[in-house]
Coordinates of C-alpha atoms in Angstrom, one line a residue:
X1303 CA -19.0 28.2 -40.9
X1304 CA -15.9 28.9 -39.0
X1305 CA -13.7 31.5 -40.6
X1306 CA -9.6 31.5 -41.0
X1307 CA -7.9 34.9 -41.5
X1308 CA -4.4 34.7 -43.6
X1309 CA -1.7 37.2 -43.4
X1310 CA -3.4 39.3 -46.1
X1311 CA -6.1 39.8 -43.9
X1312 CA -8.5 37.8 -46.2
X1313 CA -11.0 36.1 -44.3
X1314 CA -11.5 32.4 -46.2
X1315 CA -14.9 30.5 -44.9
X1316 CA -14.1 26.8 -43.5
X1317 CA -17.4 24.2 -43.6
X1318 CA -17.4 22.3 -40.4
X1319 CA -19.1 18.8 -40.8
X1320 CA -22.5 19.0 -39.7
X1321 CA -23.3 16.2 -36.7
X1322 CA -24.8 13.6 -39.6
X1323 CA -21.7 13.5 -41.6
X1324 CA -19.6 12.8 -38.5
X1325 CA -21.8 10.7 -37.0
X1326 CA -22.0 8.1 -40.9
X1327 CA -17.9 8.7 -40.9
X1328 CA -17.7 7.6 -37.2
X1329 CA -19.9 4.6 -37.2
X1330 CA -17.9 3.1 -41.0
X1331 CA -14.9 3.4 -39.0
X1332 CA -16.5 1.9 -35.5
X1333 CA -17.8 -0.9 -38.3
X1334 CA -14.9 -1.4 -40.0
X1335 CA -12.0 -1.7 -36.9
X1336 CA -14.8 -4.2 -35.1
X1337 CA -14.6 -6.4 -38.3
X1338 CA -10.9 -5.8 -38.3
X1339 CA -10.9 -7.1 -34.5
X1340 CA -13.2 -10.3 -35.0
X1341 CA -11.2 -11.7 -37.8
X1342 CA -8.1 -11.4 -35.7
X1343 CA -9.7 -12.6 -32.5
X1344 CA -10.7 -15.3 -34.9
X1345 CA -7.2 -16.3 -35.4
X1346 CA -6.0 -16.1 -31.9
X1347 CA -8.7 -18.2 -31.0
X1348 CA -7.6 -20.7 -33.3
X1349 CA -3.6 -20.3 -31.9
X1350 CA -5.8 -20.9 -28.6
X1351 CA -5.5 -24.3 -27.9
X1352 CA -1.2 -23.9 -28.3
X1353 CA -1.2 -21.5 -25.5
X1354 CA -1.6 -20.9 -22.0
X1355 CA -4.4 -18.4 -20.7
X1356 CA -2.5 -15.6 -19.6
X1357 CA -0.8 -15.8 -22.9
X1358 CA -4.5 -15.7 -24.5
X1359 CA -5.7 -12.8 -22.7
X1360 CA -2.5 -10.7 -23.7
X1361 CA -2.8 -11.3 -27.3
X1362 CA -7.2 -10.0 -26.3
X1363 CA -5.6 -7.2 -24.8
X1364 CA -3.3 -6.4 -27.8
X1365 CA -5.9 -6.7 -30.5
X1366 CA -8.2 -4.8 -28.6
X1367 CA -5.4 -1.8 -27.8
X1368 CA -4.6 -2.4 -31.6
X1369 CA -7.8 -2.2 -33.8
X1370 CA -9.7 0.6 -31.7
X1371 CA -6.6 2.8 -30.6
X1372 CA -3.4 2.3 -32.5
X1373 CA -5.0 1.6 -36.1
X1374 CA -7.0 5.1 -36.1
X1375 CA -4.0 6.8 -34.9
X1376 CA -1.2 5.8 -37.5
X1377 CA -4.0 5.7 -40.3
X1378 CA -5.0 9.4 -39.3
X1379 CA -1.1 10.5 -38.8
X1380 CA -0.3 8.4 -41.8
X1381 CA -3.2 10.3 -44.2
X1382 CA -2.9 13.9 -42.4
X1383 CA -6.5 13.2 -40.9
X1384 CA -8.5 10.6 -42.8
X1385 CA -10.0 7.5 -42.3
X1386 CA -12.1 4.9 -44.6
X1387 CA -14.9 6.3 -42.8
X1388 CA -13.8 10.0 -43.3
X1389 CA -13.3 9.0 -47.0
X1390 CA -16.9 7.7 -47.5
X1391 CA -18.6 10.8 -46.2
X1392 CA -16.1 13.3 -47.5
X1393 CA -14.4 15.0 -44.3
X1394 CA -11.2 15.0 -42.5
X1395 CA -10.1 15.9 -39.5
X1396 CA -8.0 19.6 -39.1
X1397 CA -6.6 21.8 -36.5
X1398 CA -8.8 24.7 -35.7
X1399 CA -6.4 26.8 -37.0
X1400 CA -7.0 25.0 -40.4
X1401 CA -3.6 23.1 -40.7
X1402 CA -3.1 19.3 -40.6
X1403 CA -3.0 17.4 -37.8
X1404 CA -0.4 15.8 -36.5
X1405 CA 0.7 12.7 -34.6
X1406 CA 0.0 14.5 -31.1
X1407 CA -3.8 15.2 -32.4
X1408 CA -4.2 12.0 -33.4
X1409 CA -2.8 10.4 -30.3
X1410 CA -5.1 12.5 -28.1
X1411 CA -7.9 11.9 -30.1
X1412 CA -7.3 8.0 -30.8
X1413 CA -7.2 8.0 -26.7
X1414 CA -9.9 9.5 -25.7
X1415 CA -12.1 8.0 -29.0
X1416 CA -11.2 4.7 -27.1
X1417 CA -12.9 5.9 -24.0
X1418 CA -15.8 8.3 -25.2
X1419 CA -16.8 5.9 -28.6
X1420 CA -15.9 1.8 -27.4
X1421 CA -16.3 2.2 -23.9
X1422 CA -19.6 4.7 -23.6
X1423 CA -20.8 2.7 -26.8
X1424 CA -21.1 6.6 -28.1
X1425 CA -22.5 7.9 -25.4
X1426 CA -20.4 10.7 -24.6
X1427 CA -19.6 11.4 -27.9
X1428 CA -23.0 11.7 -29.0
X1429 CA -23.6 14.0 -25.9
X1430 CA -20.6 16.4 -26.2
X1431 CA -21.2 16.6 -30.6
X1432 CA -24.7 17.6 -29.8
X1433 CA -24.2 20.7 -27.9
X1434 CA -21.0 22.0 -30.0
X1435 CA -21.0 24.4 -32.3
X1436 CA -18.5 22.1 -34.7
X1437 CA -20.2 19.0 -33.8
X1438 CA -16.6 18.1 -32.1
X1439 CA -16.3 15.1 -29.8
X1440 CA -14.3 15.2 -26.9
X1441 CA -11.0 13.9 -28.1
X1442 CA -11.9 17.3 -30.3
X1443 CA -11.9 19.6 -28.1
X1444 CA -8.8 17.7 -26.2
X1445 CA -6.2 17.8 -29.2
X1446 CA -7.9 21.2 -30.9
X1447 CA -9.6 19.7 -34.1
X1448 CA -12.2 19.4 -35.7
X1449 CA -14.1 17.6 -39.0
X1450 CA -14.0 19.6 -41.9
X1451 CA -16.3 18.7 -45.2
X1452 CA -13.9 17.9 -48.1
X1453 CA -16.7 18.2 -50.9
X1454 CA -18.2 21.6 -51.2
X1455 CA -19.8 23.0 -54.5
X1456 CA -17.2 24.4 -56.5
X1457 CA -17.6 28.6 -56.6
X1458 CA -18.5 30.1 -59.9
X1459 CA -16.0 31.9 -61.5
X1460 CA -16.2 36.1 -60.7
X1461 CA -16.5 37.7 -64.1
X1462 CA -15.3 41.2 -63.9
X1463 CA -16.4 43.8 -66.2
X1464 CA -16.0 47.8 -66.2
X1465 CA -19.0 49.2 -64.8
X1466 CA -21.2 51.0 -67.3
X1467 CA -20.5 54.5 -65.7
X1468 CA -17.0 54.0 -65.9
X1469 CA -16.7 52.5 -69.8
X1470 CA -15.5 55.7 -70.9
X1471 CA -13.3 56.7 -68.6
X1472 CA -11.3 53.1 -68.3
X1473 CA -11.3 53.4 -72.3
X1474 CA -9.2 56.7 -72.2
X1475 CA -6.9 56.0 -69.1
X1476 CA -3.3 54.9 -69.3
X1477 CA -3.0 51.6 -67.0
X1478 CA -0.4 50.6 -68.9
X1479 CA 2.5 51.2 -65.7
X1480 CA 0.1 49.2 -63.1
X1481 CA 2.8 46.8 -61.9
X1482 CA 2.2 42.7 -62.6
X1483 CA 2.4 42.4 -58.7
X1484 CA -0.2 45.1 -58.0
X1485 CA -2.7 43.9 -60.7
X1486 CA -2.8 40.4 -59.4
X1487 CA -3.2 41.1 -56.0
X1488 CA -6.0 43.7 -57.0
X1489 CA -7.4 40.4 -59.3
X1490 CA -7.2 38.0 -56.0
X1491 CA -9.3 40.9 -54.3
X1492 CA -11.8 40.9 -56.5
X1493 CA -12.3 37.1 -56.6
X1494 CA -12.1 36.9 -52.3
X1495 CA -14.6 40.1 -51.4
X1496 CA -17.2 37.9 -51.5
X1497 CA -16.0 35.3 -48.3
X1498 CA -14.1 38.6 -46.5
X1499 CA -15.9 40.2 -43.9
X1500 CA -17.6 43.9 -45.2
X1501 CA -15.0 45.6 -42.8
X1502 CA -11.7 43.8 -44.2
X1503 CA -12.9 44.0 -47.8
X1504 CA -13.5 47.9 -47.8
X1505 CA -10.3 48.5 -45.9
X1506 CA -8.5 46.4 -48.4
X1507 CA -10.2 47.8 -51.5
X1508 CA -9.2 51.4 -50.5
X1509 CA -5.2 50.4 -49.6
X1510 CA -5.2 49.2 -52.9
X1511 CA -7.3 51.5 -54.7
X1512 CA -4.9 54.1 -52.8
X1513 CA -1.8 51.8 -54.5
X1514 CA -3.0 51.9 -58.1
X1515 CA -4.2 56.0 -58.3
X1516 CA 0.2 56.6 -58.7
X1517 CA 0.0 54.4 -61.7
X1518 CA -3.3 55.3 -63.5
X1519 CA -4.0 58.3 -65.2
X1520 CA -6.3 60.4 -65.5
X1521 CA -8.2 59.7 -62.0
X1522 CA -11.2 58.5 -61.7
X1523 CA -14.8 60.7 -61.9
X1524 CA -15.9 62.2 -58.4
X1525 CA -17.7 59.9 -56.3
X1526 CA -16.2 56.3 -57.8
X1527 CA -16.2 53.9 -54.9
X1528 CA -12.9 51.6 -54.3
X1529 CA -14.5 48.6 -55.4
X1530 CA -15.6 50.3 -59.0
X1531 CA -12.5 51.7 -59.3
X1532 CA -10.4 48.2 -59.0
X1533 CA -13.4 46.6 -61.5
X1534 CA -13.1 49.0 -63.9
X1535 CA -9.3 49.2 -64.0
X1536 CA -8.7 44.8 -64.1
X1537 CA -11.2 44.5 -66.4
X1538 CA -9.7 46.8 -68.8
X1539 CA -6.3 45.8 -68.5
X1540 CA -7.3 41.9 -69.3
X1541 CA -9.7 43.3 -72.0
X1542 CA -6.5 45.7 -73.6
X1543 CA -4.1 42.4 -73.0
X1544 CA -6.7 39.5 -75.1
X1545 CA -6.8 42.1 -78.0
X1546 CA -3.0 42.7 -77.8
X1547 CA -3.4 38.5 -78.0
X1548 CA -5.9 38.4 -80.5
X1549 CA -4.0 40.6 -82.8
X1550 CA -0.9 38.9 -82.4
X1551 CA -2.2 35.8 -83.4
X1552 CA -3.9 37.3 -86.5
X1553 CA -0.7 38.5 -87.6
X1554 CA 1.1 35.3 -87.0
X1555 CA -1.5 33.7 -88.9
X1556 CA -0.9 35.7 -92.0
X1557 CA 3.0 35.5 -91.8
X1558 CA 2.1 32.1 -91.8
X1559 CA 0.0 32.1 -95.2
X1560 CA 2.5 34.5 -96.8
X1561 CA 5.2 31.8 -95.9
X1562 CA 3.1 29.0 -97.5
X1563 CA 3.0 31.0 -100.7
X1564 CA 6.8 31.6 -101.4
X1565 CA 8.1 29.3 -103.8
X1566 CA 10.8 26.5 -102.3
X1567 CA 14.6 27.7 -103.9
X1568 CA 16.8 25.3 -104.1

């Protein structure tokens, strides 16, 4: 996995495309813009007989530079890094940084595709995959891409809970002045520590562990760790804020039948 870190220091886990899945998406796309390029040649064979030679090898020339270089390269601008082939085995293509490509990354890689997959029949794309650690090919490592796997499992949802030591406690406190802002950045924590690295998510856990003690009361027991202490308070607050729901509806409900009972004056 290659890992991106965003400004709030959370450290999010990117799937590079193993060699297989870039090798099936390169050869549909190899498949597809030679089929592309014999039904046209097809065509300009047929035009040949109305034209001279030179004329004949320019329009060669033309479909060749068009099916194997310019094609890929507005089809990957064009779709931010895909292709029929990408499609098929669920990648695209990214900056390393994460972000889309644009039209300079796909020049640079439509260029040197041209020289490392048509004119080394794959060789050196095959070569260069092999012994990186992203399974990049040259015109990768040129324009600073990558393939990136577009179907991952989807993550269960967290389920946060108090923490049986704490039950008590988080039933007497008063959370009720923990700021909307603070409580859903503690809840985005809480869903991320698992794909942060140990360091960042103890480091975050205490900053906002640290932001929450000015707006809890009373403090935690002696010896509750950061991450208990944000479990116990969330959990509480979305527990106190369904039965806050759950009541209301209940009362709705019987306004509602009380309504329905009052005879209709005219």
């Amino acid at each position: 996995m290659s890992s991106i870190i965003t400004g709030e220091a959370v450290v999010l886990e990117l799937r590079p495309a193993s060699f297989a899945a870039r090798a099936l998406g390169l050869l549909l796309d190899v498949l597809f813009n030679v089929v592309l390029l014999v039904v046209i040649l097809f065509g300009v064979t047929a035009a040949a007989q109305d034209i001279d030679e030179a004329a004949f090898r320019m329009l060669l020339l033309v479909s060749i530079v068009f099916c194997f270089v310019i094609l890929p390269v507005a089809v990957e601008t064009l779709t931010r890094g895909l292709s029929l082939g990408k499609l098929a085995a669920g990648l695209r293509v990214v900056r390393d940084d994460g972000g889309a490509i644009r039209f300079r990354h796909a020049v640079i890689r439509g260029l040197t595709g041209f020289l490392e997959i048509y004119l080394t029949l794959g060789g050196l794309a095959i070569a260069v995959a092999l012994f990186n650690g992203r399974s990049k090919r040259l015109g990768d490592i040129l324009a600073g891409t990558y393939a990136l796997r577009r179907r991952v499992p989807v993550e269960a949802a967290v389920r946060v809970d108090v923490p049986p030591h704490l039950r008590a406690w988080a039933a007497a406190a008063d959370i009720g002045r923990i700021p909307d802002a603070t409580a859903r950045q503690a809840a985005q924590f809480i869903r991320q520590a698992g794909r942060m690295s140990p360091r960042s998510a103890a480091g975050m856990a205490q900053a906002i562990a640290t932001e929450l003690s000015g707006q809890v009361a009373p403090p935690p027991p002696p010896g509750t760790t950061p991450e208990h202490y944000l479990a116990a308070v969330i959990a509480e607050r979305r527990n106190r804020e369904l039965a806050q729901l759950r009541q209301a509806r209940r009362r709705s409900t019987v306004t509602a039948e009380r309504l329905d009972r009052l005879p209709f004056s005219s």
